[in-house]
Structures are given as C-alpha cells and as structure tokens.
Short mmCIF file of C-alpha atoms and ligand atoms in Angstrom, two decimals:
data_model
loop_
_atom_site.label_atom_id
_atom_site.label_comp_id
_atom_site.label_asym_id
_atom_site.label_seq_id
_atom_site.Cartn_x
_atom_site.Cartn_y
_atom_site.Cartn_z
CA MET B 937 108.81 -91.63 -79.11
CA LYS B 938 110.25 -90.48 -75.61
CA ALA B 939 111.68 -86.99 -75.56
CA LEU B 940 112.78 -84.11 -73.13
CA VAL B 941 110.45 -81.35 -73.87
CA LEU B 942 110.45 -77.69 -72.78
CA HIS B 943 106.84 -76.58 -72.41
CA GLU B 944 107.78 -73.17 -71.18
CA ALA B 945 110.19 -71.32 -68.83
CA GLY B 946 110.98 -73.69 -66.01
CA ARG B 947 108.62 -76.32 -67.08
CA LEU B 948 110.23 -79.40 -68.62
CA SER B 949 109.21 -83.16 -68.80
CA ILE B 950 109.81 -86.28 -70.49
CA ASP B 951 106.94 -87.29 -72.80
CA ASP B 952 105.87 -89.62 -75.24
CA ILE B 953 105.48 -87.50 -78.36
CA GLU B 954 105.01 -87.88 -82.24
CA ILE B 955 107.47 -86.01 -84.43
CA GLU B 956 106.84 -86.15 -87.93
CA GLU B 957 110.01 -87.25 -89.66
CA THR B 958 110.20 -88.61 -92.97
CA LEU B 959 113.66 -90.40 -94.12
CA GLY B 960 114.58 -88.26 -97.10
CA PRO B 961 116.91 -89.77 -99.88
CA GLY B 962 119.89 -88.06 -98.18
CA ASP B 963 119.14 -88.45 -94.55
CA VAL B 964 119.98 -91.09 -91.96
CA ARG B 965 118.06 -92.13 -88.85
CA ILE B 966 120.19 -92.03 -85.65
CA ALA B 967 119.62 -93.70 -82.22
CA VAL B 968 120.78 -90.91 -80.03
CA HIS B 969 123.21 -91.80 -77.79
CA THR B 970 124.98 -89.35 -75.72
CA VAL B 971 123.67 -85.42 -75.40
CA GLY B 972 125.65 -82.72 -73.76
CA ILE B 973 123.63 -80.01 -72.00
CA CYS B 974 124.85 -76.53 -73.37
CA GLY B 975 124.36 -73.10 -71.91
CA SER B 976 121.70 -72.41 -74.41
CA ASP B 977 119.68 -75.10 -73.55
CA VAL B 978 119.86 -74.23 -69.96
CA HIS B 979 118.78 -70.74 -70.87
CA TYR B 980 115.74 -71.81 -72.68
CA TYR B 981 115.02 -74.10 -69.91
CA THR B 982 115.29 -70.95 -67.29
CA HIS B 983 113.80 -68.16 -69.45
CA GLY B 984 111.94 -69.43 -72.25
CA ARG B 985 113.72 -67.56 -74.72
CA ILE B 986 117.17 -66.08 -76.19
CA GLY B 987 116.75 -62.80 -77.57
CA ASN B 988 113.90 -63.12 -80.57
CA PHE B 989 114.00 -66.85 -80.27
CA ILE B 990 111.07 -67.64 -78.11
CA VAL B 991 109.77 -70.91 -77.01
CA ARG B 992 106.04 -70.53 -78.05
CA GLU B 993 105.19 -74.36 -78.66
CA PRO B 994 106.47 -77.18 -76.71
CA MET B 995 110.05 -77.85 -78.13
CA VAL B 996 112.72 -80.98 -77.49
CA LEU B 997 115.81 -79.42 -76.00
CA GLY B 998 119.28 -80.59 -76.93
CA HIS B 999 121.99 -80.12 -79.65
CA GLU B 1000 125.13 -81.65 -78.92
CA ALA B 1001 124.87 -85.10 -79.95
CA SER B 1002 126.51 -88.46 -81.04
CA GLY B 1003 124.71 -91.86 -81.71
CA THR B 1004 124.20 -95.04 -84.04
CA VAL B 1005 123.07 -94.81 -87.54
CA ILE B 1006 119.95 -97.47 -87.58
CA GLU B 1007 118.73 -96.39 -91.05
CA THR B 1008 119.97 -94.95 -94.26
CA GLY B 1009 118.21 -93.18 -97.11
CA PRO B 1010 118.59 -94.77 -100.60
CA ASP B 1011 121.09 -92.00 -102.08
CA VAL B 1012 123.33 -92.31 -98.72
CA THR B 1013 126.88 -93.88 -99.63
CA THR B 1014 128.90 -92.49 -96.83
CA LEU B 1015 127.24 -94.17 -93.90
CA LYS B 1016 125.86 -97.55 -92.93
CA PRO B 1017 123.48 -98.94 -89.98
CA GLY B 1018 125.68 -99.55 -87.06
CA ASP B 1019 128.08 -96.77 -87.67
CA ARG B 1020 128.82 -94.69 -84.56
CA VAL B 1021 128.39 -90.98 -85.37
CA CYS B 1022 128.12 -87.44 -84.39
CA MET B 1023 125.80 -85.03 -85.82
CA GLU B 1024 126.37 -81.31 -86.79
CA PRO B 1025 123.02 -79.51 -85.23
CA GLY B 1026 122.52 -76.84 -88.03
CA VAL B 1027 121.59 -77.29 -91.19
CA PRO B 1028 121.52 -74.49 -93.70
CA ASP B 1029 119.58 -74.34 -97.10
CA LEU B 1030 122.39 -75.66 -99.38
CA GLY B 1031 121.42 -73.60 -102.48
CA SER B 1032 121.46 -70.50 -100.27
CA ARG B 1033 123.87 -67.39 -100.97
CA ALA B 1034 125.65 -68.20 -97.77
CA ALA B 1035 126.15 -71.80 -98.36
CA LEU B 1036 127.67 -70.83 -101.78
CA LEU B 1037 129.62 -68.50 -100.38
CA GLY B 1038 130.99 -71.15 -97.65
CA ILE B 1039 129.39 -69.29 -94.75
CA TYR B 1040 126.76 -71.61 -94.12
CA ASN B 1041 126.43 -70.76 -90.71
CA LEU B 1042 125.34 -67.45 -91.25
CA ASP B 1043 122.65 -68.81 -93.87
CA PRO B 1044 119.09 -67.10 -92.20
CA ALA B 1045 117.33 -70.05 -93.17
CA VAL B 1046 119.56 -72.59 -91.14
CA ARG B 1047 117.56 -75.00 -89.06
CA PHE B 1048 119.57 -75.40 -85.94
CA TRP B 1049 118.35 -78.10 -83.10
CA ALA B 1050 116.41 -76.69 -80.16
CA THR B 1051 116.23 -73.32 -81.40
CA PRO B 1052 112.74 -72.52 -81.67
CA PRO B 1053 110.74 -73.82 -83.42
CA VAL B 1054 113.24 -76.41 -84.50
CA HIS B 1055 112.95 -79.61 -82.05
CA GLY B 1056 116.28 -80.75 -80.50
CA CYS B 1057 117.90 -84.06 -80.34
CA LEU B 1058 117.01 -85.18 -76.56
CA ARG B 1059 114.80 -87.76 -77.85
CA GLU B 1060 115.16 -91.47 -78.93
CA THR B 1061 115.84 -91.06 -82.47
CA VAL B 1062 116.66 -88.30 -84.77
CA VAL B 1063 116.66 -87.92 -88.83
CA HIS B 1064 119.55 -85.97 -89.97
CA PRO B 1065 121.05 -85.23 -93.48
CA ALA B 1066 124.25 -87.45 -93.97
CA ARG B 1067 126.00 -84.69 -95.18
CA PHE B 1068 125.80 -83.23 -91.49
CA THR B 1069 126.57 -86.70 -89.98
CA PHE B 1070 130.13 -87.64 -89.53
CA ARG B 1071 131.63 -91.23 -88.46
CA LEU B 1072 133.41 -91.29 -85.09
CA PRO B 1073 136.94 -93.11 -85.33
CA ASP B 1074 137.05 -96.42 -83.04
CA ASN B 1075 138.98 -94.80 -80.47
CA VAL B 1076 136.68 -91.71 -80.10
CA ALA B 1077 133.76 -92.37 -77.59
CA TYR B 1078 130.23 -91.25 -77.74
CA ASP B 1079 130.88 -88.66 -75.23
CA GLU B 1080 133.61 -87.29 -76.92
CA GLY B 1081 131.40 -87.27 -79.93
CA ALA B 1082 128.80 -85.11 -78.35
CA LEU B 1083 131.92 -82.74 -77.53
CA MET B 1084 132.66 -82.18 -81.22
CA GLU B 1085 129.92 -79.46 -80.96
CA PRO B 1086 131.33 -77.01 -78.55
CA LEU B 1087 134.87 -78.26 -79.91
CA SER B 1088 133.89 -77.04 -83.30
CA VAL B 1089 133.44 -73.49 -81.87
CA GLY B 1090 136.90 -73.31 -80.51
CA LEU B 1091 138.29 -74.39 -84.01
CA GLN B 1092 136.17 -71.70 -85.58
CA ALA B 1093 137.91 -69.29 -83.48
CA ALA B 1094 141.17 -70.24 -83.66
CA THR B 1095 140.81 -70.32 -87.54
CA LYS B 1096 139.37 -66.82 -87.48
CA ALA B 1097 142.30 -65.74 -85.33
CA ARG B 1098 144.67 -67.02 -87.77
CA VAL B 1099 146.74 -68.46 -85.23
CA ARG B 1100 150.21 -69.21 -86.14
CA PRO B 1101 153.02 -71.55 -84.57
CA GLY B 1102 154.29 -70.06 -81.30
CA ASP B 1103 151.61 -67.62 -80.53
CA THR B 1104 150.68 -66.60 -77.18
CA ALA B 1105 146.83 -66.65 -76.46
CA VAL B 1106 144.74 -65.18 -73.74
CA VAL B 1107 141.33 -66.80 -73.42
CA SER B 1108 138.92 -64.85 -71.25
CA GLY B 1109 136.33 -67.32 -69.67
CA CYS B 1110 136.96 -70.98 -68.47
CA GLY B 1111 133.62 -72.66 -69.19
CA THR B 1112 133.24 -75.07 -71.86
CA ILE B 1113 133.74 -72.61 -74.69
CA GLY B 1114 137.05 -71.37 -73.06
CA LEU B 1115 138.40 -74.40 -72.54
CA VAL B 1116 137.61 -75.84 -75.94
CA THR B 1117 138.97 -72.53 -77.44
CA ALA B 1118 142.29 -72.85 -75.58
CA LEU B 1119 142.33 -76.56 -76.24
CA ALA B 1120 141.81 -75.19 -80.18
CA ALA B 1121 144.26 -72.66 -79.98
CA ARG B 1122 146.86 -74.59 -78.64
CA ALA B 1123 146.49 -77.54 -81.53
CA GLY B 1124 146.51 -74.80 -84.02
CA GLY B 1125 150.09 -73.83 -82.76
CA CYS B 1126 149.81 -71.37 -79.93
CA GLY B 1127 152.84 -71.89 -77.42
CA LYS B 1128 151.54 -70.45 -74.30
CA VAL B 1129 147.56 -70.10 -73.48
CA ILE B 1130 146.70 -67.84 -70.73
CA ILE B 1131 143.08 -68.57 -69.51
CA SER B 1132 141.14 -66.23 -66.87
CA ASP B 1133 138.14 -66.79 -64.89
CA VAL B 1134 136.97 -66.28 -61.33
CA ILE B 1135 136.04 -69.89 -60.32
CA GLY B 1136 138.79 -71.77 -58.77
CA PRO B 1137 137.88 -75.45 -59.73
CA LYS B 1138 137.51 -74.55 -63.49
CA LEU B 1139 140.99 -72.87 -63.31
CA LYS B 1140 142.20 -75.98 -61.79
CA LEU B 1141 140.99 -77.94 -64.81
CA ALA B 1142 142.64 -75.55 -67.25
CA ALA B 1143 146.07 -75.86 -65.10
CA ASP B 1144 145.74 -79.73 -65.45
CA TYR B 1145 145.40 -79.09 -69.20
CA GLY B 1146 148.56 -77.02 -69.10
CA PHE B 1147 147.34 -73.90 -69.55
CA LEU B 1148 148.32 -70.98 -67.32
CA PRO B 1149 145.31 -70.14 -65.03
CA VAL B 1150 144.59 -66.53 -63.75
CA ASN B 1151 142.13 -66.10 -61.08
CA LEU B 1152 140.68 -62.54 -61.59
CA LYS B 1153 139.92 -62.21 -57.90
CA GLU B 1154 143.75 -62.45 -57.27
CA GLU B 1155 145.56 -61.29 -60.02
CA ASN B 1156 145.51 -58.65 -62.67
CA LEU B 1157 145.28 -60.11 -66.37
CA ASP B 1158 147.15 -57.56 -68.02
CA GLU B 1159 149.99 -57.87 -65.43
CA VAL B 1160 150.20 -61.62 -65.78
CA VAL B 1161 150.34 -61.24 -69.75
CA LYS B 1162 152.89 -58.58 -69.68
CA ARG B 1163 154.90 -60.77 -67.11
CA GLU B 1164 154.54 -63.81 -69.47
CA THR B 1165 155.35 -61.94 -72.81
CA ASP B 1166 158.38 -59.59 -71.82
CA GLY B 1167 155.71 -56.57 -71.72
CA TRP B 1168 154.87 -57.18 -75.40
CA GLY B 1169 151.25 -58.43 -75.02
CA ALA B 1170 149.59 -61.60 -76.36
CA ASP B 1171 149.14 -62.13 -80.10
CA VAL B 1172 145.49 -63.34 -79.69
CA VAL B 1173 142.76 -62.59 -77.04
CA PHE B 1174 139.89 -64.92 -77.20
CA GLU B 1175 136.80 -63.35 -75.55
CA ALA B 1176 134.63 -66.36 -74.26
CA SER B 1177 133.04 -64.78 -71.15
CA GLY B 1178 130.53 -62.67 -72.64
CA ASN B 1179 130.97 -60.67 -69.59
CA ASP B 1180 130.64 -56.84 -70.06
CA ARG B 1181 133.82 -55.88 -68.07
CA ALA B 1182 135.86 -58.45 -69.82
CA VAL B 1183 134.63 -57.12 -72.97
CA ALA B 1184 135.53 -53.62 -72.00
CA GLY B 1185 139.08 -54.51 -71.02
CA VAL B 1186 139.59 -57.03 -73.75
CA PHE B 1187 142.19 -55.07 -75.57
CA GLY B 1188 144.21 -54.64 -72.45
CA PRO B 1189 146.43 -57.70 -72.65
CA LEU B 1190 146.66 -57.65 -76.67
CA CYS B 1191 149.97 -56.91 -78.33
CA PRO B 1192 150.16 -54.21 -80.96
CA GLY B 1193 149.12 -55.71 -84.16
CA GLY B 1194 147.17 -58.36 -82.36
CA THR B 1195 144.00 -60.35 -83.01
CA VAL B 1196 140.97 -60.23 -80.64
CA VAL B 1197 138.23 -62.99 -81.40
CA PHE B 1198 134.72 -62.31 -79.57
CA ILE B 1199 133.31 -65.71 -79.00
CA GLY B 1200 131.04 -65.23 -75.68
CA MET B 1201 127.55 -63.57 -76.39
CA PRO B 1202 126.89 -60.50 -74.00
CA VAL B 1203 123.18 -60.64 -73.05
CA GLU B 1204 122.93 -56.81 -73.64
CA PRO B 1205 124.91 -54.58 -75.97
CA VAL B 1206 128.32 -53.63 -74.10
CA ALA B 1207 130.96 -50.80 -74.43
CA LEU B 1208 134.02 -51.30 -76.36
CA ASP B 1209 137.35 -49.22 -75.96
CA ILE B 1210 137.77 -48.07 -79.74
CA VAL B 1211 140.76 -46.10 -78.85
CA ALA B 1212 142.66 -48.99 -77.04
CA ALA B 1213 141.92 -51.11 -80.20
CA GLN B 1214 143.26 -48.33 -82.60
CA ALA B 1215 146.18 -47.89 -80.38
CA ARG B 1216 147.08 -51.43 -81.46
CA GLU B 1217 145.47 -51.73 -84.72
CA ALA B 1218 143.76 -54.58 -83.37
CA ARG B 1219 142.18 -56.89 -85.86
CA MET B 1220 138.55 -58.01 -84.65
CA GLU B 1221 136.97 -61.34 -85.61
CA THR B 1222 133.47 -62.54 -84.35
CA VAL B 1223 132.22 -66.18 -84.16
CA PHE B 1224 128.76 -67.49 -84.85
CA ARG B 1225 128.99 -71.29 -84.35
CA TYR B 1226 131.05 -72.48 -87.19
CA ALA B 1227 131.04 -74.02 -90.67
CA HIS B 1228 132.69 -77.53 -91.64
CA ARG B 1229 134.71 -77.50 -88.52
CA TYR B 1230 133.40 -81.27 -87.50
CA PRO B 1231 135.94 -83.14 -89.68
CA ARG B 1232 138.63 -81.11 -87.99
CA ALA B 1233 137.41 -81.38 -84.67
CA ILE B 1234 137.30 -85.33 -84.83
CA ALA B 1235 140.87 -85.46 -86.42
CA LEU B 1236 142.08 -83.68 -83.55
CA VAL B 1237 140.33 -85.80 -81.03
CA ALA B 1238 141.32 -88.83 -82.60
CA SER B 1239 144.91 -88.13 -83.03
CA GLY B 1240 145.20 -87.13 -79.35
CA ALA B 1241 146.09 -83.76 -80.26
CA VAL B 1242 142.70 -82.53 -78.26
CA ASP B 1243 141.52 -84.54 -75.11
CA VAL B 1244 138.04 -83.55 -74.43
CA ARG B 1245 137.22 -86.38 -72.03
CA PRO B 1246 138.07 -84.13 -69.02
CA LEU B 1247 135.28 -81.63 -69.81
CA VAL B 1248 132.78 -83.91 -69.04
CA THR B 1249 132.28 -83.67 -65.26
CA ASP B 1250 128.74 -84.85 -64.61
CA ARG B 1251 126.67 -87.78 -66.24
CA TYR B 1252 122.96 -88.51 -66.02
CA ARG B 1253 120.75 -91.21 -67.38
CA PHE B 1254 117.75 -90.00 -69.83
CA GLU B 1255 115.20 -91.00 -67.06
CA ASP B 1256 116.96 -88.30 -64.84
CA ALA B 1257 117.01 -85.59 -67.58
CA VAL B 1258 114.65 -83.24 -65.73
CA LYS B 1259 117.19 -83.60 -62.79
CA ALA B 1260 120.23 -82.97 -65.04
CA PHE B 1261 118.52 -79.56 -66.30
CA GLU B 1262 117.94 -78.58 -62.54
CA TYR B 1263 121.50 -79.45 -61.84
CA ALA B 1264 122.84 -77.58 -64.90
CA ALA B 1265 120.86 -74.37 -64.05
CA HIS B 1266 122.33 -74.26 -60.59
CA PRO B 1267 125.77 -76.34 -61.05
CA GLU B 1268 128.33 -76.90 -58.54
CA PRO B 1269 131.62 -74.70 -59.60
CA ARG B 1270 133.72 -77.86 -60.74
CA THR B 1271 130.93 -78.50 -63.26
CA VAL B 1272 132.03 -78.01 -66.87
CA LYS B 1273 129.94 -80.16 -69.20
CA THR B 1274 127.04 -82.21 -67.87
CA VAL B 1275 125.81 -85.02 -70.48
CA ILE B 1276 122.84 -87.20 -70.57
CA GLU B 1277 123.09 -90.61 -71.99
CA LEU B 1278 120.13 -92.33 -73.68
CA GLN B 1279 121.55 -95.73 -74.05
ZN1 ZN E 1649 126.24 -75.92 -77.67
#
C-alpha cells in the first residue's frame, strides 16, 4: 500500500510498501481519511529521534487519524463496515499492571503509532483494535475526528487539574496543545482562561475563541493575571509550552493552594522554583498522553461545547504529504494544525 515513510532524518517519501497486518478477531480494518501532523511527527522528520526513541528502520509517520471501517473481525460487535471513526493511537497490553490500574497510557509495553519501531497511520489502511476505535457522530467531520487525539491531551490535563466551575486558568503556550487545553479547561468549567505566547496570529485565534491572550513580548503574564484575579492569582496554570523560561516562572501567576499541570515537554531537564511552589503549597500534576479520554472528547465536539475546526489551518492531499511535512517543519506563524487528507 502507499504510505508516507520516514527513512532517516530529513528523508521522507511516499512509497509502496508491504505492511504485515492480520485482522485479529477484535480488530477492524480502516480506510484512513484524515491525519493531523503532530509536533512529534515533525521532530522525527527533522531529527530522526525523540530522546531514546530513534528511527533505525524506515517508519510510517502519523498518529492523529480518522477513517472509515472497511472490515471487522468476527468478535467485533460495536462497529461495522461504513462506520466513520477515529482511532486512539496507543494500544497497551490490556492485561498489564498499568492497564489493570486504569493508567494504561503508562504501560511500558504500549504500542503507539509512529513511535519507533511502530508504523504510524499515514497510509491507505490500518488494522486497529475495535476497543481503541470510536464511532464519530454524524455531525462530527473527519478532520474533527483527527483532532480528537490532541483534544484528549487537553482533557487529560483538565482532568488532572480537577478543574472546578468558575476557576481561572492560565495556559502557557498557544500551539495546538495549548489551545486544546484551553478548550478543555473551559468545557470543564473554567470561567476565565488566560493564554500566553509570543506569536501574534496564534493569540488572535485564542482571542477569537474568547480566551484572554497575553503576548509575552508586550505584557507581563503575572501582572495580567493579578489584574484579572484581584491580585489573588490563577487557580490552575497549564504549562503547555515546554519552554525552559516558562517552566522556571510557572508558579508566578498561581494562586495560593493552586495547581500546576505540566503538559509541554522540555527537550532538556529544566530548572523549577521549588520555593515559589512551597510558598503556595502548589499541587503539581503531569500528563503523558491520556487514558480513556476519546469518548469524552467526541462527546464535547458533538455537543458543540468544543469547536476544534478553527484549529485546522492548513490542508494537503496525500500526494503532497512530503510538501506538507516540509511546510510543517517551517510553518507560517498563523499555522496551528496541518492535516493530510487521503480521500
Ligand atoms: Zn499528536
């Protein structure tokens, strides 16, 4: 089948390759429709590795996907051919200790699309467990289906924050993850969401969503938060930038007794102001992907509580997938999510 294959850092091509995939009793075969390009896909393309995950063999990229079921295994009762679906890209060993504890995203044996050596989904068809394949309601489009993956990260963050109605949240970073976190925080009950970045067009999108944008080139985040909270501080700070300076200052806008959630991934270990955390008795949470957030992400999009469509800023056909990655590696400031359409 045709697939977008990463051979090594910087070398990407659409190849005709054989992928050995048998349809197990609980699996479905899916014709892939739309795939979002994630920062991790771009990083593998530009660097050939993320930390200890190194591309040693040619690997198909892509993990944010929707499609149409074309075949089902004999034990599948929840899906049928023709169903429009989105797919959760990480499949754990369901008998693992982590899975039994309900933290299957932390299963050391999890197989996650486009994480070496596992092939991703930028290809004509994939075989996937029905358990990790979710039907899209009629009013949810394929590109929205592909966005359920990052939105699930946002829901994981808002859930770990234990957002309460009326909370004020700060989101540091206005990329896809920052924006889906802001959307999840608001859907979870935050009354005010303040979002910071240095890129004007992204902050404009945040403002269109009704969030309060803070351009760090022009304003001091701590001062804005003080002004907006009568000097008290934000109940929750979501760190979604991975920027070392943002992490160093993460407790600045936080209220006493507040919560910080770390979502962004700094490339290197970074400094953290422990005394600033202690002075507030801050609760600290971390997020690694998500566990069982897809059904909730779909419910929020279907109900209209979350609109992810404005996040899709750029579209490419699969034939131009290499071009799409070249663009995504050096995007214009207005770009949030680039998607590739296979059908
Ligand atoms: Zn992703």
